[in-house]
């Protein structure tokens, strides 16, 4: 723990695929590929690696002139190498910029990260191919991954550093029942769980409790039945009341019709 650092000092694909550098097995095939890769840095690359920046996530239309215009504000540039495809000559989206002074390098490393060039937010870091021992590029399963939302887990870099490991004491956890029996029983009692031993020691109390629960359930069921019976009676009374009112209205209408009929008969006579 004393030698722990959020940024990797020596590249290890297995550690780079771990959130805190403590994994013992790789979690995906890319880490396996990086562990089996035998990568040798390009010996044809010239320049001082300790004064060189790695710039990635570039727009494929970005040129060396545009990079020089953007990065020359931090200091004097010695050389810009935009990596291109050998066959097509198109940009691969990353470049290496070498400064003349370390002060300019540090300033660009600090301020140019997430700079927007040609509508693309770029990523800036120190060159690692010739400075970090054991480096494996991303095309062989190594690297430090992409953006956090990309879903690829890689740690130990500037964009996603290691998380500090949790230094737990060497003891068994009682939560899963690995500790002494007495301690487990006390912890369960404190958390309000059932104490099965206490239930066996006091059967009378538990029998009374069960009978009380049954009586409550019976009373609850009886009250429900009474409420259903009352609602049925209320509905039947309502129907009877409506029938009586309907008969009364019909009787009144028939009484009104009888005198009128009698008058019509007298008129025709």
Coordinates of C-alpha atoms in Angstrom, one line a residue, residues 14-261:
X14 CA -3.9 -7.7 -15.8
X15 CA -3.6 -4.7 -13.5
X16 CA -4.7 -2.3 -16.2
X17 CA -8.0 -4.3 -16.5
X18 CA -8.6 -4.1 -12.7
X19 CA -10.3 -1.3 -11.0
X20 CA -7.6 -1.1 -8.3
X21 CA -4.8 -3.2 -9.7
X22 CA -5.5 -6.2 -7.5
X23 CA -7.3 -8.6 -10.0
X24 CA -5.9 -12.1 -10.3
X25 CA -7.8 -13.2 -13.4
X26 CA -8.6 -11.2 -16.6
X27 CA -12.2 -10.3 -17.1
X28 CA -12.2 -10.2 -20.9
X29 CA -10.5 -11.6 -24.0
X30 CA -8.7 -8.3 -24.8
X31 CA -6.6 -8.7 -21.6
X32 CA -5.8 -12.2 -22.5
X33 CA -4.6 -11.0 -25.9
X34 CA -2.5 -8.2 -24.3
X35 CA -0.9 -10.8 -21.9
X36 CA 0.0 -13.0 -24.7
X37 CA 1.3 -10.2 -27.0
X38 CA 5.0 -9.7 -27.7
X39 CA 5.1 -6.0 -28.6
X40 CA 8.4 -4.3 -29.4
X41 CA 8.4 -0.4 -29.6
X42 CA 9.0 1.0 -33.0
X43 CA 12.8 1.6 -33.2
X44 CA 12.4 3.9 -36.1
X45 CA 10.8 6.6 -34.0
X46 CA 13.1 9.5 -33.2
X47 CA 13.0 12.3 -30.8
X48 CA 13.0 12.7 -27.0
X49 CA 10.1 10.5 -25.5
X50 CA 10.1 12.6 -22.3
X51 CA 9.3 15.7 -24.3
X52 CA 6.6 14.1 -26.4
X53 CA 2.8 14.2 -26.0
X54 CA 0.3 11.6 -27.3
X55 CA -2.8 13.2 -28.8
X56 CA -5.8 11.0 -29.6
X57 CA -9.5 11.1 -30.5
X58 CA -8.8 13.5 -33.4
X59 CA -11.1 14.3 -36.2
X60 CA -10.0 12.3 -39.2
X61 CA -10.0 15.5 -41.2
X62 CA -7.5 17.3 -38.8
X63 CA -4.2 18.0 -40.4
X64 CA -0.7 18.7 -39.0
X65 CA -1.2 22.5 -39.7
X66 CA -4.3 22.5 -37.5
X67 CA -2.5 20.6 -34.7
X68 CA 0.5 23.1 -34.9
X69 CA -1.9 26.0 -34.7
X70 CA -3.6 24.6 -31.6
X71 CA -0.6 23.4 -29.7
X72 CA 1.9 26.1 -30.5
X73 CA 0.3 28.4 -28.0
X74 CA 1.8 26.3 -25.1
X75 CA 5.4 26.5 -26.4
X76 CA 7.8 25.9 -29.3
X77 CA 7.1 22.6 -31.1
X78 CA 10.0 20.6 -32.5
X79 CA 8.1 18.0 -34.4
X80 CA 4.5 16.8 -35.1
X81 CA 3.9 13.2 -36.3
X82 CA 0.3 12.5 -37.4
X83 CA 0.0 8.8 -37.7
X84 CA -1.5 7.8 -41.1
X85 CA -2.4 4.6 -42.9
X86 CA 0.4 3.3 -45.0
X87 CA -1.8 2.3 -47.9
X88 CA -4.5 5.0 -48.0
X89 CA -2.6 7.9 -46.3
X90 CA -5.7 8.7 -44.2
X91 CA -5.3 9.8 -40.6
X92 CA -5.8 7.2 -37.9
X93 CA -7.0 9.8 -35.4
X94 CA -3.9 10.2 -33.2
X95 CA -0.6 12.0 -33.3
X96 CA 2.6 12.7 -31.4
X97 CA 3.8 16.2 -30.6
X98 CA 7.4 16.9 -29.4
X99 CA 8.2 20.1 -27.6
X100 CA 11.5 21.8 -27.2
X101 CA 11.1 22.5 -23.5
X102 CA 9.7 20.5 -20.6
X103 CA 7.8 23.6 -19.4
X104 CA 5.8 23.7 -22.6
X105 CA 5.2 20.0 -22.4
X106 CA 3.8 20.2 -18.9
X107 CA 1.6 23.2 -19.8
X108 CA 0.1 21.4 -22.8
X109 CA -0.4 18.2 -20.8
X110 CA -2.3 20.2 -18.2
X111 CA -4.4 22.6 -20.4
X112 CA -4.8 20.8 -23.8
X113 CA -6.7 17.8 -22.5
X114 CA -10.3 17.9 -23.7
X115 CA -9.6 20.7 -26.0
X116 CA -12.0 20.8 -29.0
X117 CA -10.4 20.7 -32.4
X118 CA -12.6 20.4 -35.5
X119 CA -15.7 19.6 -33.3
X120 CA -13.8 16.7 -31.6
X121 CA -12.8 16.7 -27.9
X122 CA -9.3 15.4 -27.8
X123 CA -7.4 13.4 -25.2
X124 CA -3.8 14.3 -24.3
X125 CA -1.3 12.3 -22.3
X126 CA 2.4 11.7 -22.2
X127 CA 3.9 9.2 -24.6
X128 CA 4.0 5.7 -23.1
X129 CA 5.4 3.5 -25.8
X130 CA 9.0 4.3 -25.0
X131 CA 8.6 5.5 -21.4
X132 CA 6.3 2.9 -19.7
X133 CA 7.9 -0.5 -19.3
X134 CA 5.9 -3.4 -20.7
X135 CA 3.6 -1.1 -22.7
X136 CA 1.0 -2.9 -25.0
X137 CA -1.0 -0.7 -27.4
X138 CA -4.7 -0.9 -27.5
X139 CA -4.8 -2.6 -30.9
X140 CA -3.3 -5.6 -29.3
X141 CA -5.7 -5.6 -26.3
X142 CA -3.7 -3.3 -24.1
X143 CA -3.8 0.5 -23.5
X144 CA -5.8 2.3 -20.9
X145 CA -9.1 2.2 -22.7
X146 CA -11.3 4.9 -24.1
X147 CA -13.9 7.2 -22.6
X148 CA -15.7 6.1 -19.5
X149 CA -19.0 5.7 -21.3
X150 CA -17.4 3.3 -23.9
X151 CA -17.8 0.4 -21.4
X152 CA -14.2 -0.9 -21.8
X153 CA -12.6 -1.2 -18.3
X154 CA -9.0 0.0 -18.3
X155 CA -7.3 1.7 -15.3
X156 CA -4.0 3.1 -14.4
X157 CA -4.0 6.0 -16.9
X158 CA -4.7 9.7 -16.7
X159 CA -8.3 9.4 -18.0
X160 CA -9.2 6.6 -15.5
X161 CA -6.7 6.1 -12.7
X162 CA -6.6 3.2 -10.3
X163 CA -8.9 3.4 -7.3
X164 CA -7.2 2.9 -4.0
X165 CA -7.6 -0.7 -2.7
X166 CA -9.6 -1.2 0.5
X167 CA -7.2 -2.4 3.1
X168 CA -9.4 -4.8 5.0
X169 CA -8.1 -6.7 8.1
X170 CA -7.5 -10.4 7.8
X171 CA -10.6 -11.7 9.6
X172 CA -13.7 -13.8 8.7
X173 CA -17.0 -12.0 8.2
X174 CA -19.7 -12.9 10.7
X175 CA -22.4 -11.7 8.2
X176 CA -22.2 -15.0 6.3
X177 CA -22.0 -17.1 9.5
X178 CA -18.3 -17.6 9.6
X179 CA -17.7 -16.4 13.1
X180 CA -18.5 -17.9 16.5
X181 CA -22.0 -19.2 17.2
X182 CA -22.5 -17.0 20.2
X183 CA -21.6 -13.9 18.3
X184 CA -23.9 -14.8 15.4
X185 CA -26.8 -15.3 17.8
X186 CA -26.2 -11.9 19.4
X187 CA -26.0 -10.1 16.1
X188 CA -29.2 -11.7 14.8
X189 CA -31.0 -10.7 18.0
X190 CA -29.8 -7.1 17.7
X191 CA -31.0 -6.9 14.1
X192 CA -34.5 -8.0 15.2
X193 CA -34.4 -11.5 13.5
X194 CA -36.2 -14.5 15.0
X195 CA -34.5 -16.2 17.8
X196 CA -35.3 -19.9 17.2
X197 CA -33.7 -21.1 20.3
X198 CA -35.8 -18.8 22.5
X199 CA -39.0 -20.0 20.7
X200 CA -38.1 -23.6 21.6
X201 CA -37.5 -22.7 25.2
X202 CA -40.9 -21.1 25.7
X203 CA -43.6 -23.2 23.9
X204 CA -46.5 -22.0 26.0
X205 CA -45.9 -18.4 25.1
X206 CA -45.7 -19.2 21.5
X207 CA -48.8 -21.3 21.6
X208 CA -50.8 -18.4 23.1
X209 CA -49.4 -16.1 20.5
X210 CA -50.4 -18.4 17.7
X211 CA -54.0 -18.7 19.1
X212 CA -54.2 -14.9 19.4
X213 CA -53.2 -14.6 15.7
X214 CA -55.8 -17.1 14.7
X215 CA -58.5 -15.3 16.7
X216 CA -57.6 -12.1 15.0
X217 CA -57.8 -13.7 11.6
X218 CA -61.2 -15.2 12.5
X219 CA -62.5 -11.9 13.8
X220 CA -61.3 -10.2 10.7
X221 CA -63.0 -12.8 8.5
X222 CA -66.2 -12.5 10.5
X223 CA -66.3 -8.7 10.3
X224 CA -65.8 -9.0 6.5
X225 CA -68.7 -11.4 6.3
X226 CA -70.9 -9.1 8.4
X227 CA -70.0 -6.2 6.1
X228 CA -70.9 -8.2 3.0
X229 CA -74.2 -9.2 4.6
X230 CA -75.1 -5.6 5.5
X231 CA -74.2 -4.4 2.0
X232 CA -76.5 -7.1 0.5
X233 CA -79.4 -6.1 2.7
X234 CA -78.9 -2.5 1.9
X235 CA -79.0 -3.2 -1.8
X236 CA -82.1 -5.3 -1.5
X237 CA -83.8 -2.5 0.5
X238 CA -82.8 0.0 -2.1
X239 CA -84.4 -2.1 -4.8
X240 CA -87.6 -2.5 -2.9
X241 CA -87.8 1.3 -2.3
X242 CA -87.4 1.9 -6.0
X243 CA -90.1 -0.6 -6.9
X244 CA -92.5 1.1 -4.5
X245 CA -91.8 4.5 -5.9
X246 CA -92.3 3.2 -9.5
X247 CA -95.7 1.6 -8.5
X248 CA -96.8 4.9 -6.8
X249 CA -95.9 6.9 -10.0
X250 CA -97.9 4.5 -12.2
X251 CA -100.9 4.7 -9.8
X252 CA -100.8 8.5 -9.9
X253 CA -100.7 8.6 -13.7
X254 CA -103.6 6.2 -13.9
X255 CA -105.7 8.4 -11.6
X256 CA -105.0 11.4 -13.7
X257 CA -106.1 9.6 -16.9
X258 CA -109.5 8.4 -15.5
X259 CA -111.2 11.9 -15.0
X260 CA -110.1 13.0 -18.4
X261 CA -111.5 9.9 -20.0

